[in-house]
Structures are given as C-alpha cells and as structure tokens.
PDB file of C-alpha atoms in Angstrom:
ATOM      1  CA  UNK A   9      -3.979  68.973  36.820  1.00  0.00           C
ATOM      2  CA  UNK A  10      -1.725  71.492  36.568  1.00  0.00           C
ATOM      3  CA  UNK A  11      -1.439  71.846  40.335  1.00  0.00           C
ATOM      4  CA  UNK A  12      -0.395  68.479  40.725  1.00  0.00           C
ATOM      5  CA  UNK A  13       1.979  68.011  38.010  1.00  0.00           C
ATOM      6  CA  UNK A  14       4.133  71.140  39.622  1.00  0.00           C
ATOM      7  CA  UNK A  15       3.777  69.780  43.585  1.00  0.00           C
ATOM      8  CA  UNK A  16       4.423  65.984  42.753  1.00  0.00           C
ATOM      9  CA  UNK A  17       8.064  65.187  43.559  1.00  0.00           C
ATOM     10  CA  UNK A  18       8.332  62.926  40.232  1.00  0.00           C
ATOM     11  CA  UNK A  19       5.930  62.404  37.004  1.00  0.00           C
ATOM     12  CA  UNK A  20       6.824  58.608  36.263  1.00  0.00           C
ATOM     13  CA  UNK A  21       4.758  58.246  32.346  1.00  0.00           C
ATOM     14  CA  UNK A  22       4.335  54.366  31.541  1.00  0.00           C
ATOM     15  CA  UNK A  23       3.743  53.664  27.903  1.00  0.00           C
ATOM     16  CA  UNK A  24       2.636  50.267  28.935  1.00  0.00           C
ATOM     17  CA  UNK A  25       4.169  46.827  27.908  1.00  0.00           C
ATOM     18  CA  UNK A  26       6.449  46.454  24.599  1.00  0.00           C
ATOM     19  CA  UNK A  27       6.060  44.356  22.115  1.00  0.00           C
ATOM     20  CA  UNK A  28       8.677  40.996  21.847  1.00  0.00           C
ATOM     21  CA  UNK A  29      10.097  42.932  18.606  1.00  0.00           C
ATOM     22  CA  UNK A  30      10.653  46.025  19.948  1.00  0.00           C
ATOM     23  CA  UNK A  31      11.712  45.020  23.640  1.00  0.00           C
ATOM     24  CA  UNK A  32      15.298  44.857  22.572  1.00  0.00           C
ATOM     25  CA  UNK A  33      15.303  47.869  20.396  1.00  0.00           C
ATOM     26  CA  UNK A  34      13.673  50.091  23.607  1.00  0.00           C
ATOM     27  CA  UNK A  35      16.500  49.060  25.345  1.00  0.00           C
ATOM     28  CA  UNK A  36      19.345  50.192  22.888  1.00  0.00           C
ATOM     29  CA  UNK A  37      17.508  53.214  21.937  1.00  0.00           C
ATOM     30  CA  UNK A  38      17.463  54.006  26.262  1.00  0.00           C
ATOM     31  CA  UNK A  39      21.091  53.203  26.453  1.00  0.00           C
ATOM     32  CA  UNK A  40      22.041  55.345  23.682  1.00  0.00           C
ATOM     33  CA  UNK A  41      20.089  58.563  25.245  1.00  0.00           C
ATOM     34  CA  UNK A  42      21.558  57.963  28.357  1.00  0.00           C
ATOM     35  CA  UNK A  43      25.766  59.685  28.683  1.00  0.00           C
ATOM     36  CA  UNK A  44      28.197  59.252  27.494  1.00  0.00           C
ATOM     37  CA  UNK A  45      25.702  59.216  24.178  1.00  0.00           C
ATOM     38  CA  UNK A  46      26.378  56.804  21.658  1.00  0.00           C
ATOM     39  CA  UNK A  47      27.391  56.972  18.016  1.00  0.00           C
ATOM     40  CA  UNK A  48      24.310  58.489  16.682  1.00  0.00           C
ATOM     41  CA  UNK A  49      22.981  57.053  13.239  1.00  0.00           C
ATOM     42  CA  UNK A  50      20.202  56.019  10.651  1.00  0.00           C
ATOM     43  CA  UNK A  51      19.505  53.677  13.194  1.00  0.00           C
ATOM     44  CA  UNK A  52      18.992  55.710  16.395  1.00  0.00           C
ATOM     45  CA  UNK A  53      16.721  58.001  14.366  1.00  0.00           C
ATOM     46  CA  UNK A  54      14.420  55.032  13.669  1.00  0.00           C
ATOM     47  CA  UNK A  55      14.433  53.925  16.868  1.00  0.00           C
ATOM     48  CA  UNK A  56      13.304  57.147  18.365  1.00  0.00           C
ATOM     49  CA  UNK A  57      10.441  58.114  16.283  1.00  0.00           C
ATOM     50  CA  UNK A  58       9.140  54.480  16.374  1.00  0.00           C
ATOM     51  CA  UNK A  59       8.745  55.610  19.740  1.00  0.00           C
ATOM     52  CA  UNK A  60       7.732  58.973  19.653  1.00  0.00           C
ATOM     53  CA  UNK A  61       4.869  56.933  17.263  1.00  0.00           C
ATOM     54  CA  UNK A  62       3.333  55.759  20.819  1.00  0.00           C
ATOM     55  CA  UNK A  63      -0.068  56.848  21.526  1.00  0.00           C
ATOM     56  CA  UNK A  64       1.025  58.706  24.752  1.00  0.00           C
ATOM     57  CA  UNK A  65       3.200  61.715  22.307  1.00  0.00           C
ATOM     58  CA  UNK A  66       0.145  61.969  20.463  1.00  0.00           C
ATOM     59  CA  UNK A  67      -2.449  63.453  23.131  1.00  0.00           C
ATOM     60  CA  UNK A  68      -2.988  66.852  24.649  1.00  0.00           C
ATOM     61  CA  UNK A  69      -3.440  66.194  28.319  1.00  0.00           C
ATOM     62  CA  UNK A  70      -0.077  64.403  28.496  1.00  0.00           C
ATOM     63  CA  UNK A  71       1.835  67.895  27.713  1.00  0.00           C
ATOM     64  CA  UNK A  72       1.046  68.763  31.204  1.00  0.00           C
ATOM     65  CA  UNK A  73       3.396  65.398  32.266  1.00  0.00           C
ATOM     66  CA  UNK A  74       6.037  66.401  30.096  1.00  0.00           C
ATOM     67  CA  UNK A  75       6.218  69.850  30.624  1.00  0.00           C
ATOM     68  CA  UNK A  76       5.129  70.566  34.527  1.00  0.00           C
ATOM     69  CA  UNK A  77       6.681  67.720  35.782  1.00  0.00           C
ATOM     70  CA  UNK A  78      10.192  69.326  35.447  1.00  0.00           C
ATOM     71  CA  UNK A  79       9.321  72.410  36.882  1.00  0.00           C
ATOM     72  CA  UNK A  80      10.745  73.716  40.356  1.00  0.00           C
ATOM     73  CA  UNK A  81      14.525  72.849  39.437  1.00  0.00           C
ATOM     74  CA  UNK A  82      16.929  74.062  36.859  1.00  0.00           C
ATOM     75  CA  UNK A  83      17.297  72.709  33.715  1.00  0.00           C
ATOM     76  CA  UNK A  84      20.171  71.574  34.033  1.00  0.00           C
ATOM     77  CA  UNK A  85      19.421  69.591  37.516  1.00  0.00           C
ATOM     78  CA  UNK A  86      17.796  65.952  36.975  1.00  0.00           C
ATOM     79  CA  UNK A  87      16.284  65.906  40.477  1.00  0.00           C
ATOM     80  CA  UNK A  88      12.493  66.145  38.961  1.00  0.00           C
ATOM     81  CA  UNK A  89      13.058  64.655  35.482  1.00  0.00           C
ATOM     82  CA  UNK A  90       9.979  63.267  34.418  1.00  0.00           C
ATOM     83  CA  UNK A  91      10.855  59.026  33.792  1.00  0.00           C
ATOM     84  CA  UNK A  92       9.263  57.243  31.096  1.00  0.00           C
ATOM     85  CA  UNK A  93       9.313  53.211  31.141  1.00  0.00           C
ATOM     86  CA  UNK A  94       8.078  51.164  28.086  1.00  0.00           C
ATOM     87  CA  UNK A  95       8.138  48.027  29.186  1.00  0.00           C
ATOM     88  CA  UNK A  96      11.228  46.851  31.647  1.00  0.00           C
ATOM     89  CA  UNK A  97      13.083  49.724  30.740  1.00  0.00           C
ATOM     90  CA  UNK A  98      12.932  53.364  31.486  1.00  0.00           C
ATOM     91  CA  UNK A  99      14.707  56.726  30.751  1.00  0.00           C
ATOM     92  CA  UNK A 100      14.485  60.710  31.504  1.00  0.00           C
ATOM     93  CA  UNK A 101      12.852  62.977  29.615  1.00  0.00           C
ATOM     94  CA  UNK A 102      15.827  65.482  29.468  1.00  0.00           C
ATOM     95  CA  UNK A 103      18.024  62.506  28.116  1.00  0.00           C
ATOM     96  CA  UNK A 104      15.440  62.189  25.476  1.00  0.00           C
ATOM     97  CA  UNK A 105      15.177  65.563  24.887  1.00  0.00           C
ATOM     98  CA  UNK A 106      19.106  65.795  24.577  1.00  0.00           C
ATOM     99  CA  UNK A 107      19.045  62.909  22.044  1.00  0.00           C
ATOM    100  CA  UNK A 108      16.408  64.814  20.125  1.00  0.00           C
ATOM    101  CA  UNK A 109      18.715  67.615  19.665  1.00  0.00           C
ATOM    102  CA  UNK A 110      21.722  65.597  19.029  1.00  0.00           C
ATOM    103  CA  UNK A 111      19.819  64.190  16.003  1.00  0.00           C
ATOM    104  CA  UNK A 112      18.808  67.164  14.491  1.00  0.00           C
ATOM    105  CA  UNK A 113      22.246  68.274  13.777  1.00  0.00           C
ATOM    106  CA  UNK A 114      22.707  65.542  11.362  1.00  0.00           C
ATOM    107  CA  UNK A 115      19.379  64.397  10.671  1.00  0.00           C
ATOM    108  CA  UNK A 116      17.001  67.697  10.433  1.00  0.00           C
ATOM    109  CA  UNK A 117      13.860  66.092   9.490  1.00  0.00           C
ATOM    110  CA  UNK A 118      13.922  64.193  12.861  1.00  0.00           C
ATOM    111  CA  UNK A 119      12.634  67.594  14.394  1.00  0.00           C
ATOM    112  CA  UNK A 120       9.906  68.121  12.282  1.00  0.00           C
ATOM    113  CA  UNK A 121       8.526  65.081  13.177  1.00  0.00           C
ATOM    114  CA  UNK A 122       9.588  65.513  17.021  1.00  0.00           C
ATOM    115  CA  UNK A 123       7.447  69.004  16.659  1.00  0.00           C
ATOM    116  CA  UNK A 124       4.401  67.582  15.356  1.00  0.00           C
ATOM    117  CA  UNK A 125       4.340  64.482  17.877  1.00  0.00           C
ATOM    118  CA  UNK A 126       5.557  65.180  21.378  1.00  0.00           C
ATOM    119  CA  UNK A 127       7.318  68.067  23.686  1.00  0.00           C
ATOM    120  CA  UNK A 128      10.548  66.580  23.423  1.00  0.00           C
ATOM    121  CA  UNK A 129      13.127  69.306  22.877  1.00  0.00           C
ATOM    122  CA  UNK A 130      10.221  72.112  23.196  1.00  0.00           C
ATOM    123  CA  UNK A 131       8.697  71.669  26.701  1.00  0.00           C
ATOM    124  CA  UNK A 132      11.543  74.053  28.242  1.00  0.00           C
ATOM    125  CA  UNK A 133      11.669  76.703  25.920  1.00  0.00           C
ATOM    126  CA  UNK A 134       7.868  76.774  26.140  1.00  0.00           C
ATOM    127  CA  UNK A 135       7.956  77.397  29.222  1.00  0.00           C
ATOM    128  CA  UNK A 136      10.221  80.345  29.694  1.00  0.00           C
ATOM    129  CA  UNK A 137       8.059  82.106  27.192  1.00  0.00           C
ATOM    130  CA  UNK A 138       5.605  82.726  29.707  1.00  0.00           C
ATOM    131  CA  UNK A 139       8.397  84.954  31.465  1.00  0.00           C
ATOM    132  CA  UNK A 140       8.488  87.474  28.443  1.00  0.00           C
ATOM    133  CA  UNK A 141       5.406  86.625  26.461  1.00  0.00           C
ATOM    134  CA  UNK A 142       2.557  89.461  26.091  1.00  0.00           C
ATOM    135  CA  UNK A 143      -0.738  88.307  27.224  1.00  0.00           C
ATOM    136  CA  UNK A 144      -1.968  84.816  28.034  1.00  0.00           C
ATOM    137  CA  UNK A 145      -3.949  84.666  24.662  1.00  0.00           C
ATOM    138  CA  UNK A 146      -0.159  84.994  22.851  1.00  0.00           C
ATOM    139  CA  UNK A 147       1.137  81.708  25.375  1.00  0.00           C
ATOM    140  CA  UNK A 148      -1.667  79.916  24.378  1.00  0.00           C
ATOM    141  CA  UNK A 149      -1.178  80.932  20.416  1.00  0.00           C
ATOM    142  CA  UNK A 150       2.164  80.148  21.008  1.00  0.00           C
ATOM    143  CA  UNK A 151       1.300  76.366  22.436  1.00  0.00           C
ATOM    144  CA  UNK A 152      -1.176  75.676  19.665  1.00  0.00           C
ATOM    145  CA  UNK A 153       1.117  76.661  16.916  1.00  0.00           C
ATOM    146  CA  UNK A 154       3.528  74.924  18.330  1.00  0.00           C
ATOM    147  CA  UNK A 155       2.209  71.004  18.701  1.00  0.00           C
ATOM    148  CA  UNK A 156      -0.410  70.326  16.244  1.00  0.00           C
ATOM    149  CA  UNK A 157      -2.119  67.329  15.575  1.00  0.00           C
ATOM    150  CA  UNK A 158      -2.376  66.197  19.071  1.00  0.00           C
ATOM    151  CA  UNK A 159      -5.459  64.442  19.852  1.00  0.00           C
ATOM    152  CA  UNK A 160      -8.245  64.136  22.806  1.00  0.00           C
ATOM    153  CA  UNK A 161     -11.776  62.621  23.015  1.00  0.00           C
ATOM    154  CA  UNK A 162     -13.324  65.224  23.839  1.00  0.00           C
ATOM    155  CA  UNK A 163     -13.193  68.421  21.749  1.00  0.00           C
ATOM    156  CA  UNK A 164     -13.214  70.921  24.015  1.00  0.00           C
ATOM    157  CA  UNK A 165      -9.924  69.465  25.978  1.00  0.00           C
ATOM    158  CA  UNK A 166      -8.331  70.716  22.358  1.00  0.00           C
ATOM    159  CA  UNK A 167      -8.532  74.034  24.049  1.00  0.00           C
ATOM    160  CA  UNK A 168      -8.379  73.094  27.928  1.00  0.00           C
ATOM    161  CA  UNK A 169      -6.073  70.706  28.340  1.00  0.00           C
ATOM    162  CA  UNK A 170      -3.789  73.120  27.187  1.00  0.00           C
ATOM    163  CA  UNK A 171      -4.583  75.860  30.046  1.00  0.00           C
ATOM    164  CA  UNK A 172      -2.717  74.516  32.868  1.00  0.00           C
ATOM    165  CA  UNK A 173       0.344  75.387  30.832  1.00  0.00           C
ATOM    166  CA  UNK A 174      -0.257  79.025  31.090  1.00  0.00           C
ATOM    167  CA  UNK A 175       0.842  78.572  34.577  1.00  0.00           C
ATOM    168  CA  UNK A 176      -0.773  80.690  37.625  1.00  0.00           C
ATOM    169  CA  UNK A 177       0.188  84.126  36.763  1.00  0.00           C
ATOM    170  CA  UNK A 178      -0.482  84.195  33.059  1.00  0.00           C
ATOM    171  CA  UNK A 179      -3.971  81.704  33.962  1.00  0.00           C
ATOM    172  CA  UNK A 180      -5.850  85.047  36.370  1.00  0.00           C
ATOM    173  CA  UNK A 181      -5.962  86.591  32.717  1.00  0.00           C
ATOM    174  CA  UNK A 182      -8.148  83.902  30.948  1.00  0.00           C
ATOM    175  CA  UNK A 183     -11.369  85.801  31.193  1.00  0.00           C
ATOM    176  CA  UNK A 184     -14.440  83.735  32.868  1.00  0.00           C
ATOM    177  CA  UNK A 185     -16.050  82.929  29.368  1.00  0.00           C
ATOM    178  CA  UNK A 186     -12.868  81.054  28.504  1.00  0.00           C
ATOM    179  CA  UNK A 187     -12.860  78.948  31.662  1.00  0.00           C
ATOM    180  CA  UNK A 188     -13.315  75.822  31.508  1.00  0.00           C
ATOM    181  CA  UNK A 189     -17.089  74.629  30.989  1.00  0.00           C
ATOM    182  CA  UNK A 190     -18.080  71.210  29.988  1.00  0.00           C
ATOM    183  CA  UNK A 191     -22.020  72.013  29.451  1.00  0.00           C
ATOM    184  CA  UNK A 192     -20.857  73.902  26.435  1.00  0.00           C
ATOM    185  CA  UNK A 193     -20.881  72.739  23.108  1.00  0.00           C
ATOM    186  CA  UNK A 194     -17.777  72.692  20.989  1.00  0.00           C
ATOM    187  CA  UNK A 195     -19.142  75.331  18.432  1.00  0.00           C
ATOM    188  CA  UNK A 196     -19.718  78.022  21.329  1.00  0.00           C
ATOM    189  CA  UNK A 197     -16.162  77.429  23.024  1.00  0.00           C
ATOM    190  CA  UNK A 198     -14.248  77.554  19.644  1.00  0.00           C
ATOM    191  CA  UNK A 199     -16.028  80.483  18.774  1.00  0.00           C
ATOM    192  CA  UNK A 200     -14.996  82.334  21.967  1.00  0.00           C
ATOM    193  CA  UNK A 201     -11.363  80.954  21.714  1.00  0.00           C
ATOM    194  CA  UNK A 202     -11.076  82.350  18.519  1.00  0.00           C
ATOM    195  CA  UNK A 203     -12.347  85.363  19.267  1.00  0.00           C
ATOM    196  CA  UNK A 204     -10.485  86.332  22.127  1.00  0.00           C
ATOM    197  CA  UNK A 205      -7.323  84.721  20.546  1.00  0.00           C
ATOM    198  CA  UNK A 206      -7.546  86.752  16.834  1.00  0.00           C
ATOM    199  CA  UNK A 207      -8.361  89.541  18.147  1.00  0.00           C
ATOM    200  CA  UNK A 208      -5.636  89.894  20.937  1.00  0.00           C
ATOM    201  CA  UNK A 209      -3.148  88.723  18.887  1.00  0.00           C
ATOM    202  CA  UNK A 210      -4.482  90.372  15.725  1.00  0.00           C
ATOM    203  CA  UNK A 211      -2.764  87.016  14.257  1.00  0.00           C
ATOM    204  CA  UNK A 212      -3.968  85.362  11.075  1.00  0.00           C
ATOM    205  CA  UNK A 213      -2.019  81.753  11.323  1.00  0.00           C
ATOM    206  CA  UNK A 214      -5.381  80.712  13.429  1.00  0.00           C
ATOM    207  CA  UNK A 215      -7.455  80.668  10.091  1.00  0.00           C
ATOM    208  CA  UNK A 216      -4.707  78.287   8.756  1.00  0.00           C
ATOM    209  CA  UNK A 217      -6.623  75.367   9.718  1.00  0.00           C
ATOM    210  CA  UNK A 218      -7.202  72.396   7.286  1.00  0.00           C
ATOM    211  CA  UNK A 219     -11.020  71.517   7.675  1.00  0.00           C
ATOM    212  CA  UNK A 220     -14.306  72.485  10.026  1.00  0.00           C
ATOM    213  CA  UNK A 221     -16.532  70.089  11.538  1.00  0.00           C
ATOM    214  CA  UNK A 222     -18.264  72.753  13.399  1.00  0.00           C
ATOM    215  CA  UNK A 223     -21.653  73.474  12.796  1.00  0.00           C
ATOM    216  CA  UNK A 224     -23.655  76.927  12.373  1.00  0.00           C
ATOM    217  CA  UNK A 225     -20.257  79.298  13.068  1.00  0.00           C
ATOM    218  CA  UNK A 226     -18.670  81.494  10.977  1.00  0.00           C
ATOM    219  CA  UNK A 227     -16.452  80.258   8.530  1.00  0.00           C
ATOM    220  CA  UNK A 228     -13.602  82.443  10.623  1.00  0.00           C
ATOM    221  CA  UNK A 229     -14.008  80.947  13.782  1.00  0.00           C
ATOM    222  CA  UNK A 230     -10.620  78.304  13.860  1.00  0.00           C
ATOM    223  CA  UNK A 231     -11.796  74.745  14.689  1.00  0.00           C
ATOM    224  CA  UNK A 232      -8.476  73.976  16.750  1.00  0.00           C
ATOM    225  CA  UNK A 233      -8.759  70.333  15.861  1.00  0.00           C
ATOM    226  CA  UNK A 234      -7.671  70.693  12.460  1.00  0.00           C
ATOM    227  CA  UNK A 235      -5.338  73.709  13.054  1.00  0.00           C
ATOM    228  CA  UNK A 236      -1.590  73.435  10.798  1.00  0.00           C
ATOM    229  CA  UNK A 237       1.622  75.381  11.524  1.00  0.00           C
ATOM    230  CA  UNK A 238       2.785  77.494   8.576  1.00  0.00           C
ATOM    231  CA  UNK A 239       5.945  78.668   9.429  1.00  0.00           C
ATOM    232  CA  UNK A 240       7.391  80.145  13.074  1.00  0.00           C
ATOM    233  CA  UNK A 241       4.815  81.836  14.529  1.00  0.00           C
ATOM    234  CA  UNK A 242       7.114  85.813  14.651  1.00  0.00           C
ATOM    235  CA  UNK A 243       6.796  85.058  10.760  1.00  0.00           C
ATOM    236  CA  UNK A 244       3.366  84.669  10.315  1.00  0.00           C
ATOM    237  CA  UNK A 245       1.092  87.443   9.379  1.00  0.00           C
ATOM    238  CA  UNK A 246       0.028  90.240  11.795  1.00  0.00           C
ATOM    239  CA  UNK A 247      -3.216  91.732  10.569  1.00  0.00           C
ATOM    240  CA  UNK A 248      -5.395  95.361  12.055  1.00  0.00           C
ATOM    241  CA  UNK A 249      -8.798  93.634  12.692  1.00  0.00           C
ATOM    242  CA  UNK A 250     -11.775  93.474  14.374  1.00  0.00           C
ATOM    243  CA  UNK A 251     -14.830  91.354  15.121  1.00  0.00           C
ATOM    244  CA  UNK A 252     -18.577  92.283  15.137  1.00  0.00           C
ATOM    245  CA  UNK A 253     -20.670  89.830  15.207  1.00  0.00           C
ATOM    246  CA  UNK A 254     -20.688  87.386  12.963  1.00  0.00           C
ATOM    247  CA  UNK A 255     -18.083  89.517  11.028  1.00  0.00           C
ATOM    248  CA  UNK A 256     -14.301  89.164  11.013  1.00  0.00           C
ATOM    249  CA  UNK A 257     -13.007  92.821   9.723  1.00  0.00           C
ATOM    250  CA  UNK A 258      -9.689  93.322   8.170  1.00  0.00           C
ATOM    251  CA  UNK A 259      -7.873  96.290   7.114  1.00  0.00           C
ATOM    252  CA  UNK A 260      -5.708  95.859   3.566  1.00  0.00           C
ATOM    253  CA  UNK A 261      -4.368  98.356   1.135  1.00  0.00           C
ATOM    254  CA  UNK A 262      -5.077  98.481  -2.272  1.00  0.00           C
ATOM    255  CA  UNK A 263      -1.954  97.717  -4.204  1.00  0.00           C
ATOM    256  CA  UNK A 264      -3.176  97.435  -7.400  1.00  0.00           C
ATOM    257  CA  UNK A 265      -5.818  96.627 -10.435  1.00  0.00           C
ATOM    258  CA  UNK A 266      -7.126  93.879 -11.966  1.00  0.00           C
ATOM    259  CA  UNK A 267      -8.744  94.448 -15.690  1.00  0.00           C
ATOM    260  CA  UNK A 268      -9.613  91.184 -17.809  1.00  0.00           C
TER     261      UNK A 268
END
C-alpha cells in the first residue's frame, strides 16, 4: 500500500454522496478552506468537524492516503495534494489542514478533536519524524500515540496498517516476527508488538490503554485497540525494564513508608 500511495501521481479520497442537508454546507465549508480564507467562526468550526465525523477520518488504513499521498514534493508545493470530494464538491488536504490550524488559534478544542479523528494538521510533522526519530519501534509509538481511536475490521490491521508509514528505511528494522502475518491470532501479534515496543522504548504510556479483549496474555501486553493518549508522548514516563516471560520487570526506588 505504501508503495503505491508514494508512486501514484495523485490520491483523489471520495467520501461518497452528501446528504440534501449538508450539500450546501460542504460547499461553504470548501470555499472557506480554500485562499484567501474566510472569516473564520462558530460556524466554520461546526462545519469542519461535522466532517471530520465521516467514517473515512475514523479508520487506520486511510492514514496511508492522507499522509503518503503528499510525499515526493515540498510542503509547501500543491502539485501532489491529496483531493477529497464529498459529493459535487472537492478540496485539498493541505487547505484543510491550513483551516485546521487557523481554527485552533481561536478555537483550541477544535484540535483535540482533529487529533483524535483524522491526520489533518499532523500527517506532515509525522512524517519528518522519521528523519530524526530513534528506532522504528519509537515511529511507530509515536503514530499510535498520536491518532487513537481509529478503527479497522480486522484487529491485527490496528498494528499493520500503520507500517507502511514507517517508510522504507525505518521499515528493514521491523524484525521478521513483527511482519505482517494474517494466520496469527490477535493475542500472539499484540503480545509481540508490545514487547518489542516497551521494551525498546522502555515507555510506559503503552499500558495506558482503557480495556482488554484479549484472551490468555498478560495483563501487560497493550491491546492497541483500546489504547488512550495521556499527554505528549516526550512527557510521558520513561521506565528501566525488562521482560521475561510472562513477566514485565520494572525498576523503582523506594521513596518512602507506609504504616496504618
């Protein structure tokens, strides 16, 4: 996927047809991403996150369109700007993304949501991380953390549709057990995700998860469906540990006494 996405001269995304209501509010909300932007209000914010409420924003594999499709060009050129059309009308990413921002300045709540639903305003940034980042287990930390809640039907695409991001020099690191390999179960590819991830990154915001629907792990290994942001991931906590087994070590100092 990921191979296409970069060599395709334009990612074109089609939300599919609006409906009657929202026809004429899709095309206000497009003119008013497009320059010279418009007076930005109460009313552009509800416009965009009733779209950003689309099914499309909500999915894993569809990072891949948003973020690879610009590639090969700089960011400030518009040559491979991915297009999306909802219904008769259609508008680029960047201008989007650029609305996003705009937004945020006056509205900063906007962004939490954009976070949580889609790439706009991230897919960039993300992006140049692999330049600088550490390891390909702290890129792929890095794109969990950073858009939860996206959804796929099956769960091990929680974890590979997410690969292709790591881009070809970072991806020759994944080791061969973390390849991907649909005639494993969900329980065996977490657990090796989780493994490789904590212990590389020695970070503990992958136990900040919200529930487990896995089945005969331990209770340490992350079940990425269900995984919540805490706080920027250079805040959360580093930890010295270690994994044996079914055993997830971690070294603490004793700070004090407890006496009832």
């Amino acid at each position: 996927m990921a191979d296409i996405y970069t060599k395709c001269h334009q990612v074109v995304i089609w939300l599919g047809k609006n409906e009657p209501w929202y026809e004429e509010l899709c095309e206000e909300l497009f003119k008013k991403a497009r320059p010279p932007r418009q007076i930005l209000d109460d009313r552009t914010s509800y416009l965009l996150m009733s779209l950003n409420k689309r099914p499309w924003f909500g999915r894993i594999w569809t990072l891949q369109e948003a973020c690879l499709g610009c590639l090969g060009k700089t960011f400030d050129s518009k040559d491979r700007d991915p297009i999306i059309w909802s219904g008769d009308y259609h508008v680029g990413m960047r201008d989007l993304h650029d609305l996003s921002y705009s937004l945020h300045k006056a509205h900063p709540v906007i962004l939490v949501f954009l976070r949580g639903r889609t790439s706009l305003g991230f897919y960039r940034p993300l992006l140049d991380d692999r330049k600088t980042t550490q390891s390909v287990a702290h890129f792929l930390l890095q794109v969990l953390l950073s858009f939860p809640g996206r959804k796929a039907t099956n769960p091990l695409d929680y974890l590979y549709g997410l690969i292709g991001l790591a881009g070809e020099d970072l991806g020759k690191e994944l080791p061969e057990s973390l390849r991907p390999n649909y005639e494993l179960k969900a329980e065996e590819v977490y657990r090796a995700y989780a493994t490789h991830l904590l212990t590389k990154t020695q970070n503990l915001g992958l136990l900040n998860f919200s529930k487990s629907e896995l089945k005969d792990v331990p209770s340490w290994v992350t079940d990425f469906r269900h995984l919540q942001v805490s706080g920027p991931i250079d805040k959360m906590p580093i930890a010295d540990l270690r994994i044996n087994g079914d055993v997830l070590f971690v070294k603490g100092l004793e700070i004090g006494t407890w006496a009832s």
